[in-house]
PDB file of C-alpha atoms in Angstrom:
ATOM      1  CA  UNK C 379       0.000   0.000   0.000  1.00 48.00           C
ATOM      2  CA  UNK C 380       1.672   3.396  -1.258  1.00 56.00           C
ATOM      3  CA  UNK C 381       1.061   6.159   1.380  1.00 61.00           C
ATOM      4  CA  UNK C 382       0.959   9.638   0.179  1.00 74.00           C
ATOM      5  CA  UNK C 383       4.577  11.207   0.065  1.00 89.00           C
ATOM      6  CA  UNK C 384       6.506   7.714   0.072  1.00 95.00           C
ATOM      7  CA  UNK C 385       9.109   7.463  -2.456  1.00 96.00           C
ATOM      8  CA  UNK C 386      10.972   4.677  -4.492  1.00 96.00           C
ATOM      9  CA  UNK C 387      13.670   5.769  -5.282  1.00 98.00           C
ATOM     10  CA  UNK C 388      16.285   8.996  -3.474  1.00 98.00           C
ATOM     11  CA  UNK C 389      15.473  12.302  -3.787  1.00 98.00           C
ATOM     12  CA  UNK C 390      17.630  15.531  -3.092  1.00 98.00           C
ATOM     13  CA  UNK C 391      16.375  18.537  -2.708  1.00 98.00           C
ATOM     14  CA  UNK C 392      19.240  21.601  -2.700  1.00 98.00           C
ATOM     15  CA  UNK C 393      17.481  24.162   0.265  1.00 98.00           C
ATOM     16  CA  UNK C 394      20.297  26.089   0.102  1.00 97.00           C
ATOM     17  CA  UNK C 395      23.524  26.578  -1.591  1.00 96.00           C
ATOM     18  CA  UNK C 396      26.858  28.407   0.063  1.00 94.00           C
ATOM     19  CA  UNK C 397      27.987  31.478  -2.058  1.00 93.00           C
ATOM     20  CA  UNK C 398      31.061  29.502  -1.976  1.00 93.00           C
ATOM     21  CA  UNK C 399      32.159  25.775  -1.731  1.00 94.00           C
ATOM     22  CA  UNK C 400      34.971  25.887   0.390  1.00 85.00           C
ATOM     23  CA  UNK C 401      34.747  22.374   0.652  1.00 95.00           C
ATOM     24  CA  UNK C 402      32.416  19.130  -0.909  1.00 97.00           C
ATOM     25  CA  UNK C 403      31.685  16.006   0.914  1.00 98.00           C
ATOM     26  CA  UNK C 404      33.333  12.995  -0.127  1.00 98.00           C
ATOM     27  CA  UNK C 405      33.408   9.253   0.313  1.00 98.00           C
ATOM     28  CA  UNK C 406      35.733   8.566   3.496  1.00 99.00           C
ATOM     29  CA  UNK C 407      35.539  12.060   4.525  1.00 98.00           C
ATOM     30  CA  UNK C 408      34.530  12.409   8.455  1.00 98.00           C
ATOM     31  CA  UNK C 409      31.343  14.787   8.227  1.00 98.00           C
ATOM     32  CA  UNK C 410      28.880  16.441  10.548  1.00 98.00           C
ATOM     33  CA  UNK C 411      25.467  16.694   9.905  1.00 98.00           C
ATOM     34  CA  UNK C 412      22.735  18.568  11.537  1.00 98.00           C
ATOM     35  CA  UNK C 413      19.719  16.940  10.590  1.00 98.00           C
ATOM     36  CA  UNK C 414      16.215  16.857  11.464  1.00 98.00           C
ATOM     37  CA  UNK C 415      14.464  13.507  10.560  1.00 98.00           C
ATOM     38  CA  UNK C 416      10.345  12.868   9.938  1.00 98.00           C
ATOM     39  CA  UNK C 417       8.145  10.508   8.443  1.00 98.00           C
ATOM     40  CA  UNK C 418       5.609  11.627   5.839  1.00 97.00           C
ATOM     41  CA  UNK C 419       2.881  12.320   7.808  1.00 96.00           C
ATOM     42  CA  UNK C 420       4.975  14.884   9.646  1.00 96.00           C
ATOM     43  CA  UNK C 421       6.328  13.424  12.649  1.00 97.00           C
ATOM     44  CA  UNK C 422       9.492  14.321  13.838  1.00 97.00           C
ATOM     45  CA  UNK C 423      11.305  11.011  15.079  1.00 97.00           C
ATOM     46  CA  UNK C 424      14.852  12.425  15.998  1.00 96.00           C
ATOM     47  CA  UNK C 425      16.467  16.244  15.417  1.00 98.00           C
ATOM     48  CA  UNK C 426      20.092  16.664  16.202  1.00 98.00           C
ATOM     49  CA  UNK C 427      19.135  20.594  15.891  1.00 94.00           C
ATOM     50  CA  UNK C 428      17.409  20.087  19.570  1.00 91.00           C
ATOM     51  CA  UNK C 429      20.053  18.633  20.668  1.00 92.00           C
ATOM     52  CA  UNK C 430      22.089  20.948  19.285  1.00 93.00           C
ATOM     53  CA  UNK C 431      24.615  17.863  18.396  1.00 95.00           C
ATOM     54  CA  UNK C 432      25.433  17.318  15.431  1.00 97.00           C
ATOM     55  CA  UNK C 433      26.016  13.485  14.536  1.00 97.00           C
ATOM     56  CA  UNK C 434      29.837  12.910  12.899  1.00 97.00           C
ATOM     57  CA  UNK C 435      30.522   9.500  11.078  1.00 98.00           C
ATOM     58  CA  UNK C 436      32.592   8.579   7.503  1.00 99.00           C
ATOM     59  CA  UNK C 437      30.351   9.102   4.497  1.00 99.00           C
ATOM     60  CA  UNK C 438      30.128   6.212   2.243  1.00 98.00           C
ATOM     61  CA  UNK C 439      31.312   3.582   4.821  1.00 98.00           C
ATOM     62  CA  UNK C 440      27.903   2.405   6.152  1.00 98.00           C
ATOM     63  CA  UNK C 441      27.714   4.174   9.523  1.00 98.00           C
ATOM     64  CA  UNK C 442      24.421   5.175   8.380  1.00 98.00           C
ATOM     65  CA  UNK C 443      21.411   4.466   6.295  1.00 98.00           C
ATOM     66  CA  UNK C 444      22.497   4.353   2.547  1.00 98.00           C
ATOM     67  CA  UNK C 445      19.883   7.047   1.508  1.00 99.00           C
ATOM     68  CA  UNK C 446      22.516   9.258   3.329  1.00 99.00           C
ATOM     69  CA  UNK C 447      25.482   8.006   2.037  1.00 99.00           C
ATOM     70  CA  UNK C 448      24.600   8.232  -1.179  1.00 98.00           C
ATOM     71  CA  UNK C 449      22.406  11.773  -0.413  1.00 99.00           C
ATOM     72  CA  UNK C 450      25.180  13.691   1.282  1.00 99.00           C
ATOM     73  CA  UNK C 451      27.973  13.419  -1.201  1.00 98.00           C
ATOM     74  CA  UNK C 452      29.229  16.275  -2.944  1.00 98.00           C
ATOM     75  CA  UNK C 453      27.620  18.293  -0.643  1.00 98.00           C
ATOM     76  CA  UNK C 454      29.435  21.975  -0.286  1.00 98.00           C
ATOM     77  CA  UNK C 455      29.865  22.597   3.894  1.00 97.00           C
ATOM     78  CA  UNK C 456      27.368  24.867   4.835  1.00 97.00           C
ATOM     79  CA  UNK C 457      24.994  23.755   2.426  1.00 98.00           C
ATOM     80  CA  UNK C 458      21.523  22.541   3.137  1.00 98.00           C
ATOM     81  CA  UNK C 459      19.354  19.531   1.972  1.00 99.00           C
ATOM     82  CA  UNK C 460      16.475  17.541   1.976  1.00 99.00           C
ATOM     83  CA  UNK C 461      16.683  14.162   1.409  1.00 99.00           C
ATOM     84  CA  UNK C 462      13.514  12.131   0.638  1.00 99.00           C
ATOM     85  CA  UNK C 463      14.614   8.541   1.540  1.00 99.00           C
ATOM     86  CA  UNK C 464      12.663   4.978   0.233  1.00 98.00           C
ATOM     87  CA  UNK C 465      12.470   2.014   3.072  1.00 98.00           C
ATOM     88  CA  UNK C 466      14.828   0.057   0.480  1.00 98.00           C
ATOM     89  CA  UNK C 467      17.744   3.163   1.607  1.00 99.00           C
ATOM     90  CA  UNK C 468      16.463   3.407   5.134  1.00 98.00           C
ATOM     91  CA  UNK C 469      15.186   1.007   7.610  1.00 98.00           C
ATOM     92  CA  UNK C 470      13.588  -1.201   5.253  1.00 98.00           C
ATOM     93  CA  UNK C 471      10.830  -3.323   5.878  1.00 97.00           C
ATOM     94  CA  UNK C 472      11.844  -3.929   9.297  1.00 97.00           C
ATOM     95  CA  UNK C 473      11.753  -0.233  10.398  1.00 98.00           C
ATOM     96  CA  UNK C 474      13.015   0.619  13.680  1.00 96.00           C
ATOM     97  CA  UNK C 475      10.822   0.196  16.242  1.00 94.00           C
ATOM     98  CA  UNK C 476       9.191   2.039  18.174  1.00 94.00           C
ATOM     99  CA  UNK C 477       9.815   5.391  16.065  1.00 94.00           C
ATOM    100  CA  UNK C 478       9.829   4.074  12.495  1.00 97.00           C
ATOM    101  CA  UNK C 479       6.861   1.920  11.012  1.00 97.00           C
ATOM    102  CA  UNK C 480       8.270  -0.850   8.419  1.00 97.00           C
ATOM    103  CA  UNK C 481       8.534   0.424   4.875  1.00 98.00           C
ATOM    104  CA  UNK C 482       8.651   4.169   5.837  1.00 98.00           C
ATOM    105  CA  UNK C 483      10.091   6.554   3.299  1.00 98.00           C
ATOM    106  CA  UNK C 484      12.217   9.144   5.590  1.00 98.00           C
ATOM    107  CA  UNK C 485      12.031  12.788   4.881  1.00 98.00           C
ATOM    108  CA  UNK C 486      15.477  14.530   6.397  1.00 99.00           C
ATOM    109  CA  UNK C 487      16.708  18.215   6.351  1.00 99.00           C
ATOM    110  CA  UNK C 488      20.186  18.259   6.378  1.00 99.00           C
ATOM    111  CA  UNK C 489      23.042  20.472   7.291  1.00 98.00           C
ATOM    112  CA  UNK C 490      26.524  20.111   6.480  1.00 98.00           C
ATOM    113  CA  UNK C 491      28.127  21.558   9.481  1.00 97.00           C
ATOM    114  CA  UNK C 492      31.625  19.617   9.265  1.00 97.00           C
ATOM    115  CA  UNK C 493      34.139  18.207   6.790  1.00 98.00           C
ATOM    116  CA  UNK C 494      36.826  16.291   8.231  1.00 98.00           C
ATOM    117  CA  UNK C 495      38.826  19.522  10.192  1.00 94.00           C
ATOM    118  CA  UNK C 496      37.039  22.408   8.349  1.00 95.00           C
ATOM    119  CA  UNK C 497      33.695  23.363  10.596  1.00 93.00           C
ATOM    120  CA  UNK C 498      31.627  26.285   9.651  1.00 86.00           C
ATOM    121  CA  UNK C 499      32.436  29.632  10.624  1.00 68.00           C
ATOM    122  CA  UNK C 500      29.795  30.206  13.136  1.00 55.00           C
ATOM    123  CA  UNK C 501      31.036  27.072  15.085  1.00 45.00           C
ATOM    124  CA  UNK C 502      34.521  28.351  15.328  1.00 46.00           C
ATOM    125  CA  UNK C 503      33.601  31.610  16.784  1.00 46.00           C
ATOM    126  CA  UNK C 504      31.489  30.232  19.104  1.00 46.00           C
ATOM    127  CA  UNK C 505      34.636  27.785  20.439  1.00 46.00           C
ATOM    128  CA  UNK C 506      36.726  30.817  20.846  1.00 47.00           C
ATOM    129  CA  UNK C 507      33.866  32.426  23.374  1.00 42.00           C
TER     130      UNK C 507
END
């Protein structure tokens, strides 16, 4: 049963685009992503921007779910996404309980905050506080 908003295959949405690309994502690069994650029916099931903690892993290494492994690359630091995820490159059929029904296409907007040792301005002036 297709729900309204679920997807089959990855979608990438640009939100927003730095003036310059200092630096792109790549596969082995250590990243950090803001991210705020819902289903399509509008639930929120995790934010990192509450938390205001970023989550840092290797892209393209299988850390995470392979809609954002393939979804982040290339992706300028600084710049913003939305990734519209199927099951297939989330949590599959399975889901993960109790947040994420089986089959669920994810909907995630997505900040790259960190590439390996270069952060975003704002974050360095705020360590130096």
């Amino acid at each position: 049963a297709k729900k309204t908003g679920d997807v089959t295959e990855l979608q990438i949405g640009v939100k927003h685009k730095p003036a310059t690309c200092e630096v792109q994502a790549h596969k082995g690069d250590k990243v950090k992503v803001h991210y705020r994650g819902k289903l399509t029916d509008g639930t929120v099931f995790d934010s990192s921007f509450e938390r205001n903690n970023p989550i840092d892993f290797e892209l393209g290494s299988g850390q995470v779910i392979k809609g954002w492994d393939q979804g982040l690359l290339g992706m300028c630091l600084g710049e913003k996404r939305k990734l519209k995820i199927p099951a297939k490159l989330g949590y599959g059929e399975q889901g993960s309980p109790p947040t994420i029904p089986g089959g669920a296409t994810l909907i995630f907007d997505t900040e790259l905050v960190g590439v390996n040792d270069k952060s975003l301005n704002e974050e360095k002036q705020n360590s130096e506080l």
